[in-house]
Short mmCIF file of C-alpha atoms and ligand atoms in Angstrom, two decimals:
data_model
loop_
_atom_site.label_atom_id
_atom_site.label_comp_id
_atom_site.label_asym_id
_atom_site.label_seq_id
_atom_site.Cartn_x
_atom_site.Cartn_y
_atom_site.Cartn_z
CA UNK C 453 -13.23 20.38 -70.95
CA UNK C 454 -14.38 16.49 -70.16
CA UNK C 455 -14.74 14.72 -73.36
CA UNK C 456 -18.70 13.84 -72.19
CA UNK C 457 -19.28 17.44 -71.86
CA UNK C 458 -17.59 19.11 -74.97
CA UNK C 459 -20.19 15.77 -76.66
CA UNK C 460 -23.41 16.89 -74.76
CA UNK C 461 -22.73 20.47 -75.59
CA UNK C 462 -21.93 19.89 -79.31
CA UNK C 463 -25.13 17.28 -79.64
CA UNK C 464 -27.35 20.54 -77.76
CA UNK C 465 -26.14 22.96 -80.31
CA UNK C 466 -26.68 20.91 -83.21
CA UNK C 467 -30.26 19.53 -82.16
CA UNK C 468 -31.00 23.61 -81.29
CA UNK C 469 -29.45 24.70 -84.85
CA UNK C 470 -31.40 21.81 -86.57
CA UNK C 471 -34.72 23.18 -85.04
CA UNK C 472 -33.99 26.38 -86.16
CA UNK C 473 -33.93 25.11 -89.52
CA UNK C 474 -36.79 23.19 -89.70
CA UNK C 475 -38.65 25.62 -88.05
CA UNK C 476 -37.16 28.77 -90.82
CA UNK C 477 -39.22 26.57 -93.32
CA UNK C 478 -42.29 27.95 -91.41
CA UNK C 479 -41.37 31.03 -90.90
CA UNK C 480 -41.07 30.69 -87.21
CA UNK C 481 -37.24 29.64 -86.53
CA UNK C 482 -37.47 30.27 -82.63
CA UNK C 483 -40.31 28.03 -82.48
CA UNK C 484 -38.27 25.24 -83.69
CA UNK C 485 -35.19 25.49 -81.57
CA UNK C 486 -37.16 25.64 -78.31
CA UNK C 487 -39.15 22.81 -79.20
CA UNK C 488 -35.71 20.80 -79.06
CA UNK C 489 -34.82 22.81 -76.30
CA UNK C 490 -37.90 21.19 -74.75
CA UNK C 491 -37.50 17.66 -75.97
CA UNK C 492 -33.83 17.92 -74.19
CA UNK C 493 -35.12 19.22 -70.79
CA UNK C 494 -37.53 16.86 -70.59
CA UNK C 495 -34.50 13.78 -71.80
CA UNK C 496 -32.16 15.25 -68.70
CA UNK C 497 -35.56 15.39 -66.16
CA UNK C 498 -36.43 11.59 -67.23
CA UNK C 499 -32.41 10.54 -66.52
CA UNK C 500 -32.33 12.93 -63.66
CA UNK C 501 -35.44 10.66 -62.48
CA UNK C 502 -33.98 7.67 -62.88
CA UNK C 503 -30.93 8.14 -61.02
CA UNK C 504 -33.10 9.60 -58.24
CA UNK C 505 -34.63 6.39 -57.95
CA UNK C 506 -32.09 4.14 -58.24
CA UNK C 507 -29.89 6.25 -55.60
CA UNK C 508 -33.14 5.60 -52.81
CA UNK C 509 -34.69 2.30 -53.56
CA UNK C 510 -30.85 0.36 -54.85
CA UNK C 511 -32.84 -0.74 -57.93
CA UNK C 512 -32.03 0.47 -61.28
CA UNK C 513 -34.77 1.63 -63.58
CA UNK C 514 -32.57 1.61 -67.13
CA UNK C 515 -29.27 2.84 -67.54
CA UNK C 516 -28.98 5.08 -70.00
CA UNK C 517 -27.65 4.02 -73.60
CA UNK C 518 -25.62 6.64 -74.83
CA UNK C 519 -22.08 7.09 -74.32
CA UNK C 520 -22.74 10.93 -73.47
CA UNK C 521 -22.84 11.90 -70.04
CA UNK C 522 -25.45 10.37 -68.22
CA UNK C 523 -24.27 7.30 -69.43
CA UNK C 524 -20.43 7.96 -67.78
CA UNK C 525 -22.02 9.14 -65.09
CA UNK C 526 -24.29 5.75 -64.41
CA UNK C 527 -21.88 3.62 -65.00
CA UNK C 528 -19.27 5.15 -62.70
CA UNK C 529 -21.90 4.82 -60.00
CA UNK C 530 -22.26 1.39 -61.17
CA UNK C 531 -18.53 1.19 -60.48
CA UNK C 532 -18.60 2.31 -56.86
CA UNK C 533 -21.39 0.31 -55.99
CA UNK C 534 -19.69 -2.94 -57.22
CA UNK C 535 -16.62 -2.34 -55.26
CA UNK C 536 -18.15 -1.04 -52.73
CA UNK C 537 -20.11 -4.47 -52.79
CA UNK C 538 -16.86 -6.41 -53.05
CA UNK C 539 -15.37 -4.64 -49.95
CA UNK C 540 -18.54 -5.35 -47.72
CA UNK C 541 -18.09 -8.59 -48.72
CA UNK C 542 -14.81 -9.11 -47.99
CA UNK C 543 -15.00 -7.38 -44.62
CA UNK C 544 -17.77 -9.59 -43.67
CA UNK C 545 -15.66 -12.83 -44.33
CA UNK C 546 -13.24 -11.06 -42.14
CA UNK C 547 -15.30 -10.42 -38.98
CA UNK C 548 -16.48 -14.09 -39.91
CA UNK C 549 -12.89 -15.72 -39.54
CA UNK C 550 -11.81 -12.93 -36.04
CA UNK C 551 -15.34 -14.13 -34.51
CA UNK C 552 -14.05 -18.15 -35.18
CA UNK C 553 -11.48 -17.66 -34.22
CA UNK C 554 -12.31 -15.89 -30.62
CA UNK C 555 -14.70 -18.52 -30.59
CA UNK C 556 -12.14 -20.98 -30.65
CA UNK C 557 -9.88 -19.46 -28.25
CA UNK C 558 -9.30 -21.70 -25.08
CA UNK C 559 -9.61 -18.38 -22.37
CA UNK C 560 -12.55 -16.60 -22.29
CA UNK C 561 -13.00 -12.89 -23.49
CA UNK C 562 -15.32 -10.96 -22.42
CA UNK C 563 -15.27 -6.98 -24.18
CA UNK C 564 -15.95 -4.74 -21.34
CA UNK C 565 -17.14 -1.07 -21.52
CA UNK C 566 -16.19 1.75 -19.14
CA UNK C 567 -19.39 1.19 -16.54
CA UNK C 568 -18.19 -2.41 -16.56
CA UNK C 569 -20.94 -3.67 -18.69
CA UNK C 570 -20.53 -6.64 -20.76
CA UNK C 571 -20.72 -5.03 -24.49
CA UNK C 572 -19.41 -8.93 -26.17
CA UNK C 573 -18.08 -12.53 -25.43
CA UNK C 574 -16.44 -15.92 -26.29
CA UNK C 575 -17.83 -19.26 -26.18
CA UNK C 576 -15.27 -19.85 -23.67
CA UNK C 577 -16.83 -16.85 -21.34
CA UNK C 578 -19.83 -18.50 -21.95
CA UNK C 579 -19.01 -21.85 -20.69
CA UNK C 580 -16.59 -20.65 -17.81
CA UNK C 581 -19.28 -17.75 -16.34
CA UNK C 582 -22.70 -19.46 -17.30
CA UNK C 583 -22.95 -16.84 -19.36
CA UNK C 584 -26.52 -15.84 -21.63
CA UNK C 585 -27.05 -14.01 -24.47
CA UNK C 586 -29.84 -11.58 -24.12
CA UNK C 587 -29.74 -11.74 -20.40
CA UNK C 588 -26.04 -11.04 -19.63
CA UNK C 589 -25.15 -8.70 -22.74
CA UNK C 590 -25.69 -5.23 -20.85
CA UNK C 591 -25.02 -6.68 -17.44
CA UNK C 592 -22.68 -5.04 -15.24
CA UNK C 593 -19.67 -7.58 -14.53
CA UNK C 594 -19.40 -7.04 -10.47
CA UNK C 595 -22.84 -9.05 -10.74
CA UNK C 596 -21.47 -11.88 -12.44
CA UNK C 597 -17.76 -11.88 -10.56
CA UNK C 598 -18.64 -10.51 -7.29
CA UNK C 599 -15.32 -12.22 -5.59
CA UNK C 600 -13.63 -9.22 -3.30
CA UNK C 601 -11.11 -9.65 -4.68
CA UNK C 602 -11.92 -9.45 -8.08
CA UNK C 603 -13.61 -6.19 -7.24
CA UNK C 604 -10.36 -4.60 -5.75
CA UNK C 605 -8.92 -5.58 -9.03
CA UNK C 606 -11.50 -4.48 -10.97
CA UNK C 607 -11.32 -0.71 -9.54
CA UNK C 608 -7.56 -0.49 -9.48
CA UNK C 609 -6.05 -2.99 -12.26
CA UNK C 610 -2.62 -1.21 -12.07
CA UNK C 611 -2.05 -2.53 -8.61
CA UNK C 612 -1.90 -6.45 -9.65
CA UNK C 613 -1.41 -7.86 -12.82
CA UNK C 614 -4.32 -10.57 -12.24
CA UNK C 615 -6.19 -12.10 -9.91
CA UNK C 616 -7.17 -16.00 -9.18
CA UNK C 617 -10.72 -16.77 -7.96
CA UNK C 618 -13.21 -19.37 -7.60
CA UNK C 619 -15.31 -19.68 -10.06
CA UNK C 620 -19.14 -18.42 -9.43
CA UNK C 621 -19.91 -21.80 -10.92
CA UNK C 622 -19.00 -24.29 -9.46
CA UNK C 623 -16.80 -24.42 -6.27
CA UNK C 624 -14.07 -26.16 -7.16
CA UNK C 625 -13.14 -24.41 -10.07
CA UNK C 626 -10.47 -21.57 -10.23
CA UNK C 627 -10.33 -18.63 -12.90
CA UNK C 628 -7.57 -16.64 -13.50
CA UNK C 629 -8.47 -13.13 -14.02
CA UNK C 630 -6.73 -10.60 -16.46
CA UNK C 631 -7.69 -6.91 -17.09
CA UNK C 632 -6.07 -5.54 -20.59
CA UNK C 633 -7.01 -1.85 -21.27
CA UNK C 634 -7.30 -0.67 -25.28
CA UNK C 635 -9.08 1.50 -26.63
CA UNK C 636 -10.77 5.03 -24.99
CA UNK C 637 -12.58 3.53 -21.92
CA UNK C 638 -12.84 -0.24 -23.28
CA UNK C 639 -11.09 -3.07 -21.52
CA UNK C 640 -10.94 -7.09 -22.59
CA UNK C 641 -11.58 -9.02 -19.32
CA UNK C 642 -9.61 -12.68 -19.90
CA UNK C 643 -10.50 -15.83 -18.20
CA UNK C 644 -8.56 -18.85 -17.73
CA UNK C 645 -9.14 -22.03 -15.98
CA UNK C 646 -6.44 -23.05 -13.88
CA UNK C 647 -8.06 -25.47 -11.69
CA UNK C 648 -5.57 -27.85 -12.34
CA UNK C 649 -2.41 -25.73 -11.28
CA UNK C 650 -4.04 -24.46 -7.90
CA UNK C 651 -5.01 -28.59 -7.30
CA UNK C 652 -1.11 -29.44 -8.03
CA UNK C 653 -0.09 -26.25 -5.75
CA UNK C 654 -2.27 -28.01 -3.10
CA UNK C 655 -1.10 -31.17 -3.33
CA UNK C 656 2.39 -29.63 -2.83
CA UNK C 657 1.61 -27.29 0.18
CA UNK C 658 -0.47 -30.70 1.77
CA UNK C 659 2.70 -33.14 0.91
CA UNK C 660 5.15 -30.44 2.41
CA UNK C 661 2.86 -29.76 5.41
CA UNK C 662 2.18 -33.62 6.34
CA UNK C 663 5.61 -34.31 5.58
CA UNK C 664 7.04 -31.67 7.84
CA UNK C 665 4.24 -32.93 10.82
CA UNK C 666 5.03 -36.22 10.37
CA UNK C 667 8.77 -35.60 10.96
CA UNK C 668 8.40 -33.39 13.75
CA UNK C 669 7.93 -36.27 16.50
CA UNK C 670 10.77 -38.99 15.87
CA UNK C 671 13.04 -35.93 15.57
CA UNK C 672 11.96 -34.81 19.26
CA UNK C 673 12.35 -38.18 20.44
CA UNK C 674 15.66 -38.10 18.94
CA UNK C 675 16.82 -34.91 20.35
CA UNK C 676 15.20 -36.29 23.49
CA UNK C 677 18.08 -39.15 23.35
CA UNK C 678 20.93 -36.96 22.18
CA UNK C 679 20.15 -34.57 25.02
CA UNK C 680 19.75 -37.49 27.96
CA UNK C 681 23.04 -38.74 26.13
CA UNK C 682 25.10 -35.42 26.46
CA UNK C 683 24.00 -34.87 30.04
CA UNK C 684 25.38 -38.45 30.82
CA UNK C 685 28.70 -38.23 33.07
CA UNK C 686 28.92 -41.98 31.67
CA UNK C 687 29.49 -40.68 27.83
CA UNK C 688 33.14 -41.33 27.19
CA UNK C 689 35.11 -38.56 26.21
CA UNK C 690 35.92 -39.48 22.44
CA UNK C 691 31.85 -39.41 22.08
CA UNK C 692 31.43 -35.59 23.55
CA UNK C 693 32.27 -34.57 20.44
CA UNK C 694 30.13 -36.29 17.95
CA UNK C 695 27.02 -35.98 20.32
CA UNK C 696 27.57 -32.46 20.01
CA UNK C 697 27.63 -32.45 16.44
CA UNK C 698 24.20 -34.77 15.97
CA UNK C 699 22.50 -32.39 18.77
CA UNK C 700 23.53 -29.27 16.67
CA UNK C 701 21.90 -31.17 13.38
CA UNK C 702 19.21 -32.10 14.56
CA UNK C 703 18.36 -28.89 16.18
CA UNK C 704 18.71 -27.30 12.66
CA UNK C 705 16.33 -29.95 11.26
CA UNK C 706 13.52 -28.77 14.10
CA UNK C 707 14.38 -24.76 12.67
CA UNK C 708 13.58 -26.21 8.83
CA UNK C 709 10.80 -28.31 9.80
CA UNK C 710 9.31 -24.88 12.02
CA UNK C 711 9.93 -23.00 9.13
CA UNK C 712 8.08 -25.20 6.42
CA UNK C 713 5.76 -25.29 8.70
CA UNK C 714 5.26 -21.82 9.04
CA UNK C 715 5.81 -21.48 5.29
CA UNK C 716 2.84 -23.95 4.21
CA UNK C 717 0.37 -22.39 7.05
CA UNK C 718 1.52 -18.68 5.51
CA UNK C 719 0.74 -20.29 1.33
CA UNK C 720 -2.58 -21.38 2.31
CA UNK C 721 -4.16 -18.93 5.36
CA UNK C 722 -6.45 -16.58 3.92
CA UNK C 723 -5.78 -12.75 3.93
CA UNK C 724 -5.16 -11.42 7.61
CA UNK C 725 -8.01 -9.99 9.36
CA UNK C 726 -7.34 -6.01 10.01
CA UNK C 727 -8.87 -6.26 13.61
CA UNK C 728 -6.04 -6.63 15.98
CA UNK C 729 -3.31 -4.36 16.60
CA UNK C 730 -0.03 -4.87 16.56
CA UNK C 731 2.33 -2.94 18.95
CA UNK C 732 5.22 -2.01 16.48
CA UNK C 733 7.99 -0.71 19.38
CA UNK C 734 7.01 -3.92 21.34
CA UNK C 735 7.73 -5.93 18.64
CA UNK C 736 11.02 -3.82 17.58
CA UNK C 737 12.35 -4.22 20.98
CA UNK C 738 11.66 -7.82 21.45
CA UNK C 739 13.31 -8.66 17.92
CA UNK C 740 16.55 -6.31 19.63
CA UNK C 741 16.85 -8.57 22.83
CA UNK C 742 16.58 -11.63 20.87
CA UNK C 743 19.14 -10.91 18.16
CA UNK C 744 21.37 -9.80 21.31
CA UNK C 745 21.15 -13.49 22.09
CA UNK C 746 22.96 -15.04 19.07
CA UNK C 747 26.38 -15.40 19.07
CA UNK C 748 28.58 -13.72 17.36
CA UNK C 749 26.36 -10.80 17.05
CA UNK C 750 27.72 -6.93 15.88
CA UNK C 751 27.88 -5.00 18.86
CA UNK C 752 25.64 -1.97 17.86
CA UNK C 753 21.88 -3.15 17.27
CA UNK C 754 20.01 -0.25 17.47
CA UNK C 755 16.13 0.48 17.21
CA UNK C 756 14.39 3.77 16.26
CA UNK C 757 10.97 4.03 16.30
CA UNK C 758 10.61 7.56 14.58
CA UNK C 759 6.67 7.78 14.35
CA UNK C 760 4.10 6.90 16.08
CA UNK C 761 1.62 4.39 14.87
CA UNK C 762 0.93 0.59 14.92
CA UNK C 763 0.04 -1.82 12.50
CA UNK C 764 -3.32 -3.97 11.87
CA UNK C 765 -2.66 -7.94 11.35
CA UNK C 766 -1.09 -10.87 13.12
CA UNK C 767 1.17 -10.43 16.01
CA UNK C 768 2.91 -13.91 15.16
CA UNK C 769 3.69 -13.47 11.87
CA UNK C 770 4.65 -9.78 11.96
CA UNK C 771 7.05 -11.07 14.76
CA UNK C 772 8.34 -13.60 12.45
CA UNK C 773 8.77 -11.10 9.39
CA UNK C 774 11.46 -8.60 12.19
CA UNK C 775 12.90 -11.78 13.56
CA UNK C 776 14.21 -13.17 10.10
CA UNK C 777 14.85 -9.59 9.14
CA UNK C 778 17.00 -9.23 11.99
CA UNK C 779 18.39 -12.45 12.75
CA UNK C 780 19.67 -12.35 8.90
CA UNK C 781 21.41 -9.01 9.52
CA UNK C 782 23.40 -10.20 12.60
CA UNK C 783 23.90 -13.41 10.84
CA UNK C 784 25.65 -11.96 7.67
CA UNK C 785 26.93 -8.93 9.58
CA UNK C 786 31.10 -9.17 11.63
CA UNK C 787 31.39 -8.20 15.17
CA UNK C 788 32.19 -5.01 14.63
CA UNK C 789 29.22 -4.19 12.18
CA UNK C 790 26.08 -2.27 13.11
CA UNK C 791 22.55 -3.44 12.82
CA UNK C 792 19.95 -0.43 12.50
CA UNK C 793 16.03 -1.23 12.93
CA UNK C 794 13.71 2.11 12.09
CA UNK C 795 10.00 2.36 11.81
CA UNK C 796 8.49 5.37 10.40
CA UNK C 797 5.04 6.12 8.92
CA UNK C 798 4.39 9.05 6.38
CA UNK C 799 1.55 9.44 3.88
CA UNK C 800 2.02 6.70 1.71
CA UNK C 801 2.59 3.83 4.82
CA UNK C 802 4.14 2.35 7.23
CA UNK C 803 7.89 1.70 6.99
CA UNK C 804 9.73 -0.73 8.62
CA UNK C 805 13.51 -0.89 7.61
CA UNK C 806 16.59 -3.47 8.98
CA UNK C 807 19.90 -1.92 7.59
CA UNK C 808 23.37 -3.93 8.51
CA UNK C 809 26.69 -2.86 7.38
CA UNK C 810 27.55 -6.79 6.39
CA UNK C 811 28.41 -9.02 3.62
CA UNK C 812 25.86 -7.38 1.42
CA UNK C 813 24.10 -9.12 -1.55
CA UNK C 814 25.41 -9.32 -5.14
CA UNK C 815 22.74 -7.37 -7.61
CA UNK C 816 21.84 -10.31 -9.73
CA UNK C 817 21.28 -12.38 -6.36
CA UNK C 818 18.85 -9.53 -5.10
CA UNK C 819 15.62 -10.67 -7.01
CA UNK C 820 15.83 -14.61 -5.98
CA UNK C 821 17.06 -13.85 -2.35
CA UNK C 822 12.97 -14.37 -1.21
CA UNK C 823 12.82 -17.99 -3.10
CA UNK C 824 12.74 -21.09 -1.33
CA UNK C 825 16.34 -22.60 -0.21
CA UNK C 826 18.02 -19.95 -2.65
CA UNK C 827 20.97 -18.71 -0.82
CA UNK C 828 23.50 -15.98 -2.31
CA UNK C 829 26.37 -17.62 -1.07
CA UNK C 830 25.00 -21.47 -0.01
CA UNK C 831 28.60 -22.50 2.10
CA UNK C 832 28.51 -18.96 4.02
CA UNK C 833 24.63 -19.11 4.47
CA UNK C 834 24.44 -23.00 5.82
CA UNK C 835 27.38 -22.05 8.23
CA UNK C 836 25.52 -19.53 9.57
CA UNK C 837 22.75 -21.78 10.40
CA UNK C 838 20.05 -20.70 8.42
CA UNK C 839 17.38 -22.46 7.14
CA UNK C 840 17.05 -20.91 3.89
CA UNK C 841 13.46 -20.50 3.98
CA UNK C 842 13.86 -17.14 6.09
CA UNK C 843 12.69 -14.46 3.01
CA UNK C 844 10.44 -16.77 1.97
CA UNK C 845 8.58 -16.59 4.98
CA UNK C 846 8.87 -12.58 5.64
CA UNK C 847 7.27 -12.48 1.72
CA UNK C 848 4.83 -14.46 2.53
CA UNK C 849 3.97 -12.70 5.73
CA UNK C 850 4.18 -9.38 4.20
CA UNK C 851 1.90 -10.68 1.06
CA UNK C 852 -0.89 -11.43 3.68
CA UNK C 853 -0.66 -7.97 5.07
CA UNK C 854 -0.71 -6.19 1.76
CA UNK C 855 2.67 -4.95 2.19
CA UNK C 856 5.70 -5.49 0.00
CA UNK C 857 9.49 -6.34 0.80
CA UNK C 858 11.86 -3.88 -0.81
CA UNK C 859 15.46 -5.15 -0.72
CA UNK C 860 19.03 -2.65 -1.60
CA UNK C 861 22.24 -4.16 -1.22
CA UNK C 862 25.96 -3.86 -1.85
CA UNK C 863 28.64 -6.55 -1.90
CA UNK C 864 31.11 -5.82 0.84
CA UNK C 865 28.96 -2.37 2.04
CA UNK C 866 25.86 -3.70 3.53
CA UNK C 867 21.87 -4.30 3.22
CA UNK C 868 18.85 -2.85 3.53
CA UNK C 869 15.68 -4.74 3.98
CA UNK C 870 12.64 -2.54 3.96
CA UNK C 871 8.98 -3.56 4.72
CA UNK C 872 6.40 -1.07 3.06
CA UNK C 873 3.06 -1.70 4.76
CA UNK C 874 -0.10 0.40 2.95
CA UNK C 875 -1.95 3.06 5.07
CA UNK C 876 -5.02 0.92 5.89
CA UNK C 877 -3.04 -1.34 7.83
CA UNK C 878 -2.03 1.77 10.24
CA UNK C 879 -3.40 1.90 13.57
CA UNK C 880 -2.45 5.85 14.11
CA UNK C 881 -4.49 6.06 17.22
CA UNK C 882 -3.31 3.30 19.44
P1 ADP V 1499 19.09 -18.21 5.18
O1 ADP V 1499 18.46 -19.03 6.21
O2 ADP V 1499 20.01 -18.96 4.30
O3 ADP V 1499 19.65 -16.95 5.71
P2 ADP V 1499 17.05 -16.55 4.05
O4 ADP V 1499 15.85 -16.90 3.24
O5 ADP V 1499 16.84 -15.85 5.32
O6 ADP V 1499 17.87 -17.88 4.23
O7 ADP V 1499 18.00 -15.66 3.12
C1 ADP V 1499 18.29 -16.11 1.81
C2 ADP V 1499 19.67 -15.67 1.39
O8 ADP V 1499 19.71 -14.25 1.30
C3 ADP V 1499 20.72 -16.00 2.42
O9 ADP V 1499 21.22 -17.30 2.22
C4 ADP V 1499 21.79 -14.94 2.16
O10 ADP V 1499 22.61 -15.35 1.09
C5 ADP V 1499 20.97 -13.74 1.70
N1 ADP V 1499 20.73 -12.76 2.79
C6 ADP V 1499 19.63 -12.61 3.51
N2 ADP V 1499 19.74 -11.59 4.37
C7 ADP V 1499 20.97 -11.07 4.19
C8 ADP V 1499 21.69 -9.97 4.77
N3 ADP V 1499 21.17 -9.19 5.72
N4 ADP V 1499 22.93 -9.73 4.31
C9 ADP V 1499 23.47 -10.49 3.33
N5 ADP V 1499 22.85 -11.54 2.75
C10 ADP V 1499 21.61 -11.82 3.16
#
């Protein structure tokens, strides 16, 4: 038995015996003990009180004196309170030092719940949305960010990993938008100013536009020269040649100043419209006569349209995306290669796919392939006239349409270049 208990016990029977006593000196023994029994019941109701009262109102009345068992049993609740105390303390120091340092984070957080309400924020939320206190805590965060496209992200955040969009602020400020799940239906919206990066990406796209306008007319009066020059019966023979050569150059130059044209008009147009329609075997077929132009080009070229259906967007740059597509696979493709165009739709699209039996791609080449100027194999690539901007442009075409560019290649065996446009830009009825 607890020491405290075998004590309390012992003292009872002792007080109780001692009664007895006293009380056989009057004859009336019983008498005596339950008068102590009474003085004890009414020493455990009084402690029995006081811990009552301490335990609801936190104050203490007086903790007992004696080491029996009340007094253990205050002071181990005298025990748990303190550390108890000590923890609450400490844990308040923490949240102290996580809300500083939030606050002091440069992005803004803002603690979303799963009806999109705003449960908590940084200072940096604050200052980047305008946000309130009273008013905004509660508020739903479509009315704050009502940007389309920060709504699309907002009900499917697994399709992108973030989205860029002016600010509701002030005009020319742009946020970059992140959505990071955690926790059972909580998410932590982050927010980071990158104004700056969008102003340097414009200043590129201008410089590269201007650049590539400015160029355009002293190169035509240039070609306008070679051409009058190469049509001269007067040219003496030894110059045929290097005319030739200068008309061929600068003919290239007019592809790569088209194509960073086309390239800076595709960076900076805004998402294409879904109201015209595009007629997909028209477009196939046109892509086959033209690549039947090029010389050098593999004998079977062969189109397959194996569903109907046509697609919603721009005719021009849709024709651009199957012209590089297809001028690249005659281009890296021999003589005796085939060239295979197919477009199919099925549930989850439209499909348009341009398969060669050429060169092929190395694997680690694959992923860069789309970048600016980034040619596989540059000597091969230049000789074959291209501007290296092709893949560039069919991503960026392909971006605006909400489709993606899926690439599979082999070295020596052949590529596959396949265009996966989403069902909403289907026309199935035309
Ligand atoms: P380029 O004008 O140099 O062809 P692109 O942007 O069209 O530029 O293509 C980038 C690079 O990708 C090419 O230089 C080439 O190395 C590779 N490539 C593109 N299409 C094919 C293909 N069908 N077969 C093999 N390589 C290809």
């Amino acid at each position: 038995m607890p020491k405290p208990w075998t004590r309390l016990l012992t003292r009872l029977a002792l007080s109780l015996a001692a009664g007895a006593l006293i009380g056989l000196l009057y004859d009336a023994p019983a008498l005596g003990a339950l008068v102590v029994a009474l003085f004890w019941l009414g020493l455990q109701l009084l402690n029995l009180y006081r811990l009552e009262r301490w335990l609801v109102t936190g104050r203490i009345v007086e903790i007992p004196a004696d080491e029996g068992l009340w007094g253990t049993v205050f002071s181990k609740i005298q025990f748990i309170k303190a550390k108890a105390k000590r923890r609450g303390k400490r844990f308040r120091r923490l949240i102290q030092e996580l809300r500083a340092s939030t606050e002091a984070f440069p992005d803004g957080g803002i603690i979303l719940n799963a009806a999109h309400e705003i449960l908590n924020y940084n200072n940096a939320a604050r200052l980047l949305l305008g946000l309130k206190g009273r008013r905004d805590r509660g508020q739903r965060i479509e009315n704050l960010l009502r940007h389309p496209d920060f709504i699309a992200y907002l009900n499917s955040p697994a399709e992108r990993p973030f989205v860029e969009i002016p600010s509701p602020q002030a005009g020319d400020t742009w946020l970059l938008c992140r959505l990071i799940p955690y926790g059972p239906g909580q998410t932590l919206l982050l927010i980071r100013d990158v104004t700056q990066r969008v102003k340097i990406e414009k200043v590129r796209r201008d410089f590269v536009a201007n650049a590539s306008h400015e160029l355009r007319s002293p190169l035509t009066v240039l070609m306008g020269y070679l051409d009058a020059l190469a049509e001269d019966e007067r040219l003496p023979d030894n110059w045929r040649q290097p005319v030739g050569t200068m008309q061929d150059q600068a003919l290239r130059m007019r592809r790569l100043i088209e194509d960073l044209l086309t390239l800076s008009k595709l960076e900076s147009g805004q998402p294409v419209s879904r109201d015209r329609v595009v007629d997909v075997p028209a477009l196939l077929a046109a892509a086959r006569k033209e690549a039947l132009s090029l010389p050098g080009h593999p004998v079977r070229i062969e189109v397959d349209v194996r569903s109907p259906g046509n697609l919603l967007g721009e005719e021009t740059e849709l024709q651009s995306v199957v012209s590089n597509l297809v001028s690249n696979a005659v281009r890296y493709t021999p003589a005796d290669g085939e060239v295979h165009v197919t477009w199919a739709v099925d549930d989850e699209g439209g499909h348009l796919a341009v398969r060669d039996t050429g060169i092929g791609i190395a694997e680690e080449d694959i992923p860069r392939v789309t970048e600016r100027f980034y040619r596989a194999d540059s000597g091969r690539a230049r000789q074959r006239g291209g501007t290296g901007l092709g893949l560039a442009i069919v991503k960026h075409a392909l971006r605006r349409h909400d489709a993606d560019l899926e690439i599979r290649s082999r070295v020596g065996e052949g590529s596959t270049f396949t265009c996966h446009f989403p069902p909403d830009r289907l026309a199935l009825n035309s």
